[in-house]
mmCIF file with all atom_site columns, C-alpha atoms in Angstrom:
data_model
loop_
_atom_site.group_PDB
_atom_site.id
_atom_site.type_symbol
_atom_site.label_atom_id
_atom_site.label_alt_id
_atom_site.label_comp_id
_atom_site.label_asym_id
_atom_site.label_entity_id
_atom_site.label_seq_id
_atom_site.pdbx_PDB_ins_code
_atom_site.Cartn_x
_atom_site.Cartn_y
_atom_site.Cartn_z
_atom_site.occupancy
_atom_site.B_iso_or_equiv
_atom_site.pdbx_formal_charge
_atom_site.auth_seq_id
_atom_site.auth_comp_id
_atom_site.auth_asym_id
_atom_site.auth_atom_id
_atom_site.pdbx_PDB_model_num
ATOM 1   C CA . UNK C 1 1   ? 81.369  149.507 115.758 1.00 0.00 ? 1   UNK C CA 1
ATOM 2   C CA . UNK C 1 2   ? 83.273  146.338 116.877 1.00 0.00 ? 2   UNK C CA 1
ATOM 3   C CA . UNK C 1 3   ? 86.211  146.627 119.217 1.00 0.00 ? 3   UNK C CA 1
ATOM 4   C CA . UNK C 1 4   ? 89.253  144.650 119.177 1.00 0.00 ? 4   UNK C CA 1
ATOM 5   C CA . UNK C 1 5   ? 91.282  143.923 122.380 1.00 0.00 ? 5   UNK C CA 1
ATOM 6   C CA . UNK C 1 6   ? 95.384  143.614 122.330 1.00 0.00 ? 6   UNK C CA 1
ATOM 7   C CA . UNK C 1 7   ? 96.438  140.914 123.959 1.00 0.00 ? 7   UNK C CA 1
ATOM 8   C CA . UNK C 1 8   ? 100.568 140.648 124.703 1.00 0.00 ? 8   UNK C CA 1
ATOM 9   C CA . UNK C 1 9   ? 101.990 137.509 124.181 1.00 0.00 ? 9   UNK C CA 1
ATOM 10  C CA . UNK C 1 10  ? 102.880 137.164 127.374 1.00 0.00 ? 10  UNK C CA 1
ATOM 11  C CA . UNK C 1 11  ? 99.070  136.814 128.605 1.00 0.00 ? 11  UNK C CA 1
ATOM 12  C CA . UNK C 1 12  ? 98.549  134.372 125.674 1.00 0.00 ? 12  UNK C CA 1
ATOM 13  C CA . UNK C 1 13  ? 97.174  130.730 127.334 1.00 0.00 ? 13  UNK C CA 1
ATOM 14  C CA . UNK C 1 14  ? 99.639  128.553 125.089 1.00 0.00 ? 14  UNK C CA 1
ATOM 15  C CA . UNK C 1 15  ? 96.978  125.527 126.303 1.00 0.00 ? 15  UNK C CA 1
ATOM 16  C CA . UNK C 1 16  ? 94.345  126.715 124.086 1.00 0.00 ? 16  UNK C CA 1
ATOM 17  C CA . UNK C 1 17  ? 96.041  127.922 120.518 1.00 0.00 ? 17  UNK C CA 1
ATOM 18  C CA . UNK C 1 18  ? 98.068  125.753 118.725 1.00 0.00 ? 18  UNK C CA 1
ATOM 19  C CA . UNK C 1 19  ? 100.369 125.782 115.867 1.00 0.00 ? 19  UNK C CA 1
ATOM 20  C CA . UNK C 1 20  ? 98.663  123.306 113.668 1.00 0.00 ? 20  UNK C CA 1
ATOM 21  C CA . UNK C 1 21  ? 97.349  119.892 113.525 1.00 0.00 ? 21  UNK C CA 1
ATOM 22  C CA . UNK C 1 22  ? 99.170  116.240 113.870 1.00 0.00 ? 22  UNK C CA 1
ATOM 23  C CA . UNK C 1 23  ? 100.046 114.101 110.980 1.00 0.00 ? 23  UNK C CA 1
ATOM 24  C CA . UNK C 1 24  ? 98.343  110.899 113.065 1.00 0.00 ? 24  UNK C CA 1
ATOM 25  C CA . UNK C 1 25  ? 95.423  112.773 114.496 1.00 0.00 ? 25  UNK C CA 1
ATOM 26  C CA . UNK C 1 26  ? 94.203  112.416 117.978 1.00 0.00 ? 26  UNK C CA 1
ATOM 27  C CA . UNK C 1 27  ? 91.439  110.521 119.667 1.00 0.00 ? 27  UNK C CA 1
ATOM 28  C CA . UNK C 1 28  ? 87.871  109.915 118.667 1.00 0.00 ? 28  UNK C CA 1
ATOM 29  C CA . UNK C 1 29  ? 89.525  110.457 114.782 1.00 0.00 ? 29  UNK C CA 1
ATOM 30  C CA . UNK C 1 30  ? 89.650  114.300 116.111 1.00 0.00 ? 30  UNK C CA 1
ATOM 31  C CA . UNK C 1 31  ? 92.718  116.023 114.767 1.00 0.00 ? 31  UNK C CA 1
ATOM 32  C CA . UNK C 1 32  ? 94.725  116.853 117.556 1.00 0.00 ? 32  UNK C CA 1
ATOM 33  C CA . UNK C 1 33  ? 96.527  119.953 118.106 1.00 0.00 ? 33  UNK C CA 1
ATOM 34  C CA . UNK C 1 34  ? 100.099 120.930 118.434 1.00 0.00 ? 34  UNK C CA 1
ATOM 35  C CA . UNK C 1 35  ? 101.437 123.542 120.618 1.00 0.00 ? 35  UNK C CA 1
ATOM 36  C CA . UNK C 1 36  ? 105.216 122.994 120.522 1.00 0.00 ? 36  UNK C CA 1
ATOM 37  C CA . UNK C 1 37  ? 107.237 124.224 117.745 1.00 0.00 ? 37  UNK C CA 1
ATOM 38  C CA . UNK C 1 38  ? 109.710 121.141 117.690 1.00 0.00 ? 38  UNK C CA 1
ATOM 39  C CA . UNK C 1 39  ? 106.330 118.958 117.363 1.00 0.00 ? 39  UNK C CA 1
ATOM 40  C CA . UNK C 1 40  ? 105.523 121.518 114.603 1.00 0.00 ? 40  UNK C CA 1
ATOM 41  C CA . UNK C 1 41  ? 108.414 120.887 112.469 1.00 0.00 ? 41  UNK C CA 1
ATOM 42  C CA . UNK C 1 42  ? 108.327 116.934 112.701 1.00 0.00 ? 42  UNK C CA 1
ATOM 43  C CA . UNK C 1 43  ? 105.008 117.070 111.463 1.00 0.00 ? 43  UNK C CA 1
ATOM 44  C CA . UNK C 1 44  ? 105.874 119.684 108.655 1.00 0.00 ? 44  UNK C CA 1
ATOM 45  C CA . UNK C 1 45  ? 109.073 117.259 107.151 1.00 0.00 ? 45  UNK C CA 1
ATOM 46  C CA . UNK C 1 46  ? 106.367 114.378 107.253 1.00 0.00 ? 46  UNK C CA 1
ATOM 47  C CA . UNK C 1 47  ? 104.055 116.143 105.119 1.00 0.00 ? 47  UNK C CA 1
ATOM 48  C CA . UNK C 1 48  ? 107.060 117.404 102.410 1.00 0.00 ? 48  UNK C CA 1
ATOM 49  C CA . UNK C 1 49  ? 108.435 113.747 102.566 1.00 0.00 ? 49  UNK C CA 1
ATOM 50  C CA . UNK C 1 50  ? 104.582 112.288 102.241 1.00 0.00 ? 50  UNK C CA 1
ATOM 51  C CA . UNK C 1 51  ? 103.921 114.219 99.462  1.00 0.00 ? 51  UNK C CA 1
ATOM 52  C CA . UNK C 1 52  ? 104.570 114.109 95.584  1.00 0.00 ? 52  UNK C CA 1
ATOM 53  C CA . UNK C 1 53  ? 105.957 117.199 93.553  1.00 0.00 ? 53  UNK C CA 1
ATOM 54  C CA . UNK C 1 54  ? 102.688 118.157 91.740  1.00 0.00 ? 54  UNK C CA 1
ATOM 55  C CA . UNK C 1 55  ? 99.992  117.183 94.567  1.00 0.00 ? 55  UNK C CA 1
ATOM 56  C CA . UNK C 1 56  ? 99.850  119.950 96.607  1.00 0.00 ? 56  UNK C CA 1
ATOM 57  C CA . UNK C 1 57  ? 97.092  122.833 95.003  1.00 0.00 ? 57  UNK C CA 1
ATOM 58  C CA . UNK C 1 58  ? 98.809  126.156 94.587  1.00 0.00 ? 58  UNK C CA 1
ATOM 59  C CA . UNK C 1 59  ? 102.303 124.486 95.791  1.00 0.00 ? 59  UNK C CA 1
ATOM 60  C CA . UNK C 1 60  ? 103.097 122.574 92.516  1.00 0.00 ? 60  UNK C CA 1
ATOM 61  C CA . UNK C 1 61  ? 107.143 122.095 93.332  1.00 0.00 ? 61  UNK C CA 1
ATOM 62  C CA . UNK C 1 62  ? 106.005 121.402 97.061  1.00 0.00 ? 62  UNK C CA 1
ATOM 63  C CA . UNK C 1 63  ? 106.825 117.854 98.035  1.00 0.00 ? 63  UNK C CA 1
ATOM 64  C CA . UNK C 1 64  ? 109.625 114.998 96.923  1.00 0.00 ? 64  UNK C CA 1
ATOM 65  C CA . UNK C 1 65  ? 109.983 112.301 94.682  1.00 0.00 ? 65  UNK C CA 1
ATOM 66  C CA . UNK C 1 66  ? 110.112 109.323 97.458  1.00 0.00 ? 66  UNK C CA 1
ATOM 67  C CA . UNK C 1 67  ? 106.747 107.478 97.284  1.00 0.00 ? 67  UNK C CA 1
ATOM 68  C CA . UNK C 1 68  ? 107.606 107.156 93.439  1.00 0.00 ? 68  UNK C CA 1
ATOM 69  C CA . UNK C 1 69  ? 111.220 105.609 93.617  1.00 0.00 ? 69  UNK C CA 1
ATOM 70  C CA . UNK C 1 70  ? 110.486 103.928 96.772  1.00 0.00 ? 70  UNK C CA 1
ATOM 71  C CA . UNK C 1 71  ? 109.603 100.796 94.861  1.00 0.00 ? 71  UNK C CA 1
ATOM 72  C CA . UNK C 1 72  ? 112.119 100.674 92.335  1.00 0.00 ? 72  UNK C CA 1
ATOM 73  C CA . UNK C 1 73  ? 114.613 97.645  91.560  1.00 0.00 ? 73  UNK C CA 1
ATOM 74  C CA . UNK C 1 74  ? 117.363 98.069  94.797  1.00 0.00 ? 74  UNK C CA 1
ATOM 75  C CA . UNK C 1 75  ? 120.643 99.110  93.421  1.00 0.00 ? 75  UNK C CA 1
ATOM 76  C CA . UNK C 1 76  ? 123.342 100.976 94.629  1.00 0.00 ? 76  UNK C CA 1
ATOM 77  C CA . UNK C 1 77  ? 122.574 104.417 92.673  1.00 0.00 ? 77  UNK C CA 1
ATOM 78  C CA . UNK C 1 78  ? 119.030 104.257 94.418  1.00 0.00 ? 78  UNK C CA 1
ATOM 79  C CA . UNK C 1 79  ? 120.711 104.861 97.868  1.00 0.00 ? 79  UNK C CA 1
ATOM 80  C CA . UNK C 1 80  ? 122.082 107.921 96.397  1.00 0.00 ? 80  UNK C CA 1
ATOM 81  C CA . UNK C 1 81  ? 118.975 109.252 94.234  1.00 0.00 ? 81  UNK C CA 1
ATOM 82  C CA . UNK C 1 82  ? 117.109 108.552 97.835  1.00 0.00 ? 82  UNK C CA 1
ATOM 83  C CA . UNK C 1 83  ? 119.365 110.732 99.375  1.00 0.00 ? 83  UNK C CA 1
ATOM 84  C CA . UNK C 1 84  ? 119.057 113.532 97.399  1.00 0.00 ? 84  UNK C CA 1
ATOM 85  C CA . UNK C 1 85  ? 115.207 113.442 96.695  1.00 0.00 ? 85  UNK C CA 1
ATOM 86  C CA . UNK C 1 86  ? 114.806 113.940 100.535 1.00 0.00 ? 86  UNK C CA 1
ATOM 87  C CA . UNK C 1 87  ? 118.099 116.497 101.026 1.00 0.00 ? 87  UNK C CA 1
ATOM 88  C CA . UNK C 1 88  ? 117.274 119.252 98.302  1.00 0.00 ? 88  UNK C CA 1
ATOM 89  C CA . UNK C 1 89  ? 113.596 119.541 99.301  1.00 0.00 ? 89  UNK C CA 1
ATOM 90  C CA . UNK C 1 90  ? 114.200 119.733 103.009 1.00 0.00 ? 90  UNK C CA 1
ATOM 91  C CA . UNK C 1 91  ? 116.838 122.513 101.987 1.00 0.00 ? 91  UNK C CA 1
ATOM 92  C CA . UNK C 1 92  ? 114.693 124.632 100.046 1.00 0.00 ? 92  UNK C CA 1
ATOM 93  C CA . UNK C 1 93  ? 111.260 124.044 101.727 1.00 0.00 ? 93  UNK C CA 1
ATOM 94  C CA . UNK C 1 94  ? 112.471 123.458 105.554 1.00 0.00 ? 94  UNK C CA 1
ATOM 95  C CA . UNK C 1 95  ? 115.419 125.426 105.954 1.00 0.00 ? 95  UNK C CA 1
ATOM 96  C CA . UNK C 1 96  ? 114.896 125.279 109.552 1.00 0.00 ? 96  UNK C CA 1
ATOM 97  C CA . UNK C 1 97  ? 115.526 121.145 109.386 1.00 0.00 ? 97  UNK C CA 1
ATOM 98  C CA . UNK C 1 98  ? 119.139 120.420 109.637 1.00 0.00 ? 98  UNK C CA 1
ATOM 99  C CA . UNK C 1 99  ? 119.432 116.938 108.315 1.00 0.00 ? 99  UNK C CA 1
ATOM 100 C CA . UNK C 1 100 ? 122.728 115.145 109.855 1.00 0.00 ? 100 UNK C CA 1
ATOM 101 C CA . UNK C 1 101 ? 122.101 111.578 108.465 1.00 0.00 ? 101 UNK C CA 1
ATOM 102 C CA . UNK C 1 102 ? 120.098 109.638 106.030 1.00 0.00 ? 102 UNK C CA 1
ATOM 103 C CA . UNK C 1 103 ? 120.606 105.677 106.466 1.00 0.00 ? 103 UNK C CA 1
ATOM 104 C CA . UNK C 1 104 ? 118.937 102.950 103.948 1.00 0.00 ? 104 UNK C CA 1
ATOM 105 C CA . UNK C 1 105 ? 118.873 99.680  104.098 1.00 0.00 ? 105 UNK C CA 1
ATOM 106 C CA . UNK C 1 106 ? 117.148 97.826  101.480 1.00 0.00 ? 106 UNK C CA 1
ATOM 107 C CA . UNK C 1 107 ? 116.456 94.272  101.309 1.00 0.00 ? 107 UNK C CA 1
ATOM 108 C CA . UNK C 1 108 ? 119.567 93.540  99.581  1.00 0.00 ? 108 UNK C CA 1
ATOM 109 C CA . UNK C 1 109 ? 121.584 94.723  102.661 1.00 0.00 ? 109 UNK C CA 1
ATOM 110 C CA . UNK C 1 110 ? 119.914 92.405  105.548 1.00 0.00 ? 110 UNK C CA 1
ATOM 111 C CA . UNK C 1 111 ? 117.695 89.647  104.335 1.00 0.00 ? 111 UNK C CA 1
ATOM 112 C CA . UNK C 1 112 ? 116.012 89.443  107.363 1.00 0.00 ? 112 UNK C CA 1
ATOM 113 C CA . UNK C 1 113 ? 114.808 92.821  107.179 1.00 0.00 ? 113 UNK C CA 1
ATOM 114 C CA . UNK C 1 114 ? 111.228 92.356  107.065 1.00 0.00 ? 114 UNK C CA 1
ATOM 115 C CA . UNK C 1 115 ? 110.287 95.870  104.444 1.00 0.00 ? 115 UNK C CA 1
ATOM 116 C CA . UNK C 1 116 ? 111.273 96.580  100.969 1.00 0.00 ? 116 UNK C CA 1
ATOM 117 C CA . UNK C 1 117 ? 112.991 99.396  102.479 1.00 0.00 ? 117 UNK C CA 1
ATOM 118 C CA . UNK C 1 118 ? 114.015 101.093 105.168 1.00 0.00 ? 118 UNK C CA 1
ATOM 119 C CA . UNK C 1 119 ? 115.211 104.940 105.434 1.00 0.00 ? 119 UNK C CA 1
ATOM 120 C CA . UNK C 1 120 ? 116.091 106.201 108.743 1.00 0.00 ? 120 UNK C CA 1
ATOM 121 C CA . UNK C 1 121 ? 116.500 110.058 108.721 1.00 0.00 ? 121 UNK C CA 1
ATOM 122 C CA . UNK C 1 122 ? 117.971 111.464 111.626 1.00 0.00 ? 122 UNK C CA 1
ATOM 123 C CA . UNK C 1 123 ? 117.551 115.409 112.106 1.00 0.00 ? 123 UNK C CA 1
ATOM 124 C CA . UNK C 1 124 ? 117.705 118.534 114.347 1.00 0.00 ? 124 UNK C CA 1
ATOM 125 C CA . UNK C 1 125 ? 115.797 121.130 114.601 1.00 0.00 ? 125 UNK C CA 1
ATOM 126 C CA . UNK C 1 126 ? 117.628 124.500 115.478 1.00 0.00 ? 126 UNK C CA 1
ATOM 127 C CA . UNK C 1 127 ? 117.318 124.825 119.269 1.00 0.00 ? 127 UNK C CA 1
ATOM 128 C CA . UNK C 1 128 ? 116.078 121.286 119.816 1.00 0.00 ? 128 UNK C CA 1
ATOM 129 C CA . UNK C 1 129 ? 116.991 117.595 120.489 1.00 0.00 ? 129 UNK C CA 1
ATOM 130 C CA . UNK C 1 130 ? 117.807 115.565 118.153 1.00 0.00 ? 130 UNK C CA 1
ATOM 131 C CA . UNK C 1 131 ? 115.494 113.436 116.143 1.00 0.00 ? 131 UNK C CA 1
ATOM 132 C CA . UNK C 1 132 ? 114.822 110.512 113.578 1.00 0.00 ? 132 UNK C CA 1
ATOM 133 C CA . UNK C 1 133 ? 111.814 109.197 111.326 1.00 0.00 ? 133 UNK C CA 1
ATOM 134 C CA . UNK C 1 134 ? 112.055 106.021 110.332 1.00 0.00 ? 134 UNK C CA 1
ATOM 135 C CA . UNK C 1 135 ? 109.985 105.090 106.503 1.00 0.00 ? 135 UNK C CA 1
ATOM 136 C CA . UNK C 1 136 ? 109.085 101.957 105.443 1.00 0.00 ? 136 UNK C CA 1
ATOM 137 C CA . UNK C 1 137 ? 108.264 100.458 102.225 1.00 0.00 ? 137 UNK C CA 1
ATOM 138 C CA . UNK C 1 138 ? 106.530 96.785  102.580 1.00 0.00 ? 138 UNK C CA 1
ATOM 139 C CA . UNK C 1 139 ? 106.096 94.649  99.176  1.00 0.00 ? 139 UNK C CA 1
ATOM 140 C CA . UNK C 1 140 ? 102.706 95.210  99.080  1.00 0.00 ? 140 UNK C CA 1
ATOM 141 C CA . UNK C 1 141 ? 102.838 99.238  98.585  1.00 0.00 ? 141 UNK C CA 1
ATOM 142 C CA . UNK C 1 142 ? 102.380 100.194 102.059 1.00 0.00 ? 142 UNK C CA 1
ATOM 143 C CA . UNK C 1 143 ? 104.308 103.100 103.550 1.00 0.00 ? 143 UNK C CA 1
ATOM 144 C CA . UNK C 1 144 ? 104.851 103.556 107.224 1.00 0.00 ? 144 UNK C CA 1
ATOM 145 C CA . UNK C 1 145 ? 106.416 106.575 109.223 1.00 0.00 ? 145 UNK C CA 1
ATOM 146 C CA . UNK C 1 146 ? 107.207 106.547 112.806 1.00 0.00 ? 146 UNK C CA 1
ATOM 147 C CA . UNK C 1 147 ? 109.551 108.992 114.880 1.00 0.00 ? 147 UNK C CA 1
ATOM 148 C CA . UNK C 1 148 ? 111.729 108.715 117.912 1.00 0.00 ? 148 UNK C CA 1
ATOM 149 C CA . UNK C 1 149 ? 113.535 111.319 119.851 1.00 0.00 ? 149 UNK C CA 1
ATOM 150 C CA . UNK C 1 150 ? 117.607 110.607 119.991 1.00 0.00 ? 150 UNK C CA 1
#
């Protein structure tokens, strides 16, 4: 017979379990771990943003819209369908993600800007700082995320 020991949480090392894995990995192409729960749910609205309605095995509604209209012809509607693609899945998938903002600027807007597109998202978390994620959308079909703490 194999025993089990109960451990309390409060004897849990936090240094050695995590909550899941990072979106950009860690060193030596390791994944690296995450142990804070704000770190958690940056990582979780990169992977719903990052990935298309249909990919995701067992999940087919899981995901948004963006990679496929992030190319389209800039108009003034696309600001808006933007917008929405990225609110109603964050609402039903993320409830936990309060977004506050959602700027675009397109190419249209600022000449100079050096991307297709640019869509700054800025966020809280419930019980945490303020954040933003910044995706970009070069000519050639590349799509960048980066994040910053406000």
């Amino acid at each position: 017979i194999m025993g089990y020991e109960i451990i309390s949480p409060a004897e849990i090392n936090t240094n050695e379990s995590g909550l899941g894995i990072s979106f950009n990995g860690g060193n030596n192409r390791v994944f690296k771990s995450i142990r804070l729960t704000n770190s958690q749910a940056l990582e979780n609205l990169k992977n719903l943003l990052l990935t298309r309605v249909g990919e995701r095995y067992l999940e087919p509604t899981f995901g948004t819209q963006l990679l496929n209209i992030l190319f389209e012809p800039t108009v003034t509607e696309l600001k808006d369908e933007i917008s929405d693609i990225i609110i109603e899945p964050v609402n039903f998938w993320l409830p936990y993600i309060n977004i506050e903002d959602i700027d675009i600027i397109t190419h249209e807007d600022d000449p100079s800007l050096q991307h297709h597109i640019m869509i700054t998202i800025s966020f809280s978390i419930d019980g945490f700082e303020r954040n933003s994620i910044t995706i970009t959308a070069n000519e050639n079909g590349t799509v960048e995320i980066g994040e910053s703490n406000e």
